[in-house]
Tab-separated table of C-alpha atoms and ligand atoms in Angstrom:
chain	number	residue	atom	x	y	z
A	9	UNK	CA	0.039	-0.055	-0.141
A	10	UNK	CA	1.082	3.302	-0.843
A	11	UNK	CA	-0.030	5.655	1.424
A	12	UNK	CA	1.511	9.081	0.776
A	13	UNK	CA	-0.880	11.510	2.142
A	14	UNK	CA	0.070	15.428	1.057
A	15	UNK	CA	0.556	17.528	4.265
A	16	UNK	CA	0.053	21.126	4.336
A	17	UNK	CA	3.326	22.967	5.446
A	18	UNK	CA	3.402	26.598	6.438
A	19	UNK	CA	5.969	29.374	7.211
A	20	UNK	CA	5.061	32.209	8.855
A	21	UNK	CA	8.567	33.761	8.183
A	22	UNK	CA	8.098	33.784	4.521
A	23	UNK	CA	4.394	33.774	4.447
A	24	UNK	CA	4.339	30.625	2.581
A	25	UNK	CA	1.867	27.310	2.603
A	26	UNK	CA	2.640	24.130	0.820
A	27	UNK	CA	1.721	20.506	0.087
A	28	UNK	CA	4.336	18.316	1.037
A	29	UNK	CA	4.216	14.057	0.391
A	30	UNK	CA	4.247	12.817	4.115
A	31	UNK	CA	7.642	10.677	3.003
A	32	UNK	CA	9.301	13.686	2.665
A	33	UNK	CA	7.902	15.798	4.998
A	34	UNK	CA	10.660	15.603	7.986
A	35	UNK	CA	13.139	16.293	4.828
A	36	UNK	CA	11.313	19.483	3.195
A	37	UNK	CA	10.707	21.231	6.847
A	38	UNK	CA	14.380	20.697	8.043
A	39	UNK	CA	15.880	21.710	4.138
A	40	UNK	CA	13.502	24.932	4.676
A	41	UNK	CA	14.854	25.835	7.792
A	42	UNK	CA	18.338	25.275	7.196
A	43	UNK	CA	18.652	26.751	3.921
A	44	UNK	CA	16.361	29.601	4.607
A	45	UNK	CA	16.649	30.246	8.463
A	46	UNK	CA	19.660	29.278	9.524
A	47	UNK	CA	18.413	26.274	11.066
A	48	UNK	CA	15.564	27.961	13.174
A	49	UNK	CA	12.378	26.064	13.337
A	50	UNK	CA	10.434	28.120	11.616
A	51	UNK	CA	8.579	26.180	8.742
A	52	UNK	CA	6.161	23.224	10.209
A	53	UNK	CA	3.161	21.106	9.829
A	54	UNK	CA	0.085	23.477	9.904
A	55	UNK	CA	-1.338	23.360	13.287
A	56	UNK	CA	-4.436	23.425	12.799
A	57	UNK	CA	-4.375	19.956	10.855
A	58	UNK	CA	-2.216	18.710	13.113
A	59	UNK	CA	-4.469	19.107	15.921
A	60	UNK	CA	-7.246	17.592	13.292
A	61	UNK	CA	-4.782	14.449	12.535
A	62	UNK	CA	-4.501	13.768	16.275
A	63	UNK	CA	-8.429	13.859	17.022
A	64	UNK	CA	-8.614	11.366	13.792
A	65	UNK	CA	-6.384	8.850	15.289
A	66	UNK	CA	-7.779	9.075	18.669
A	67	UNK	CA	-10.878	8.205	16.788
A	68	UNK	CA	-9.136	5.314	14.824
A	69	UNK	CA	-8.209	3.902	18.235
A	70	UNK	CA	-11.712	4.040	19.458
A	71	UNK	CA	-10.861	6.723	22.151
A	72	UNK	CA	-13.378	8.925	21.464
A	73	UNK	CA	-16.253	6.701	22.092
B	4	LIG	ZN1	10.605	30.085	5.677
């Protein structure tokens, strides 16, 4: 199964919002922060989605029943 969902990544410093494949996520964020922000953790997964993902995962596991 090739499940590789697109994840929104935002960088408030650059004012950019892009979609990145989950498999390339860490690499992309790290690369961006290394090259644009001297290694500062500016770019990150959209905080709204991160919360949503946690809800979905919790729901999947039946934690919300
Ligand atoms: Zn940036």
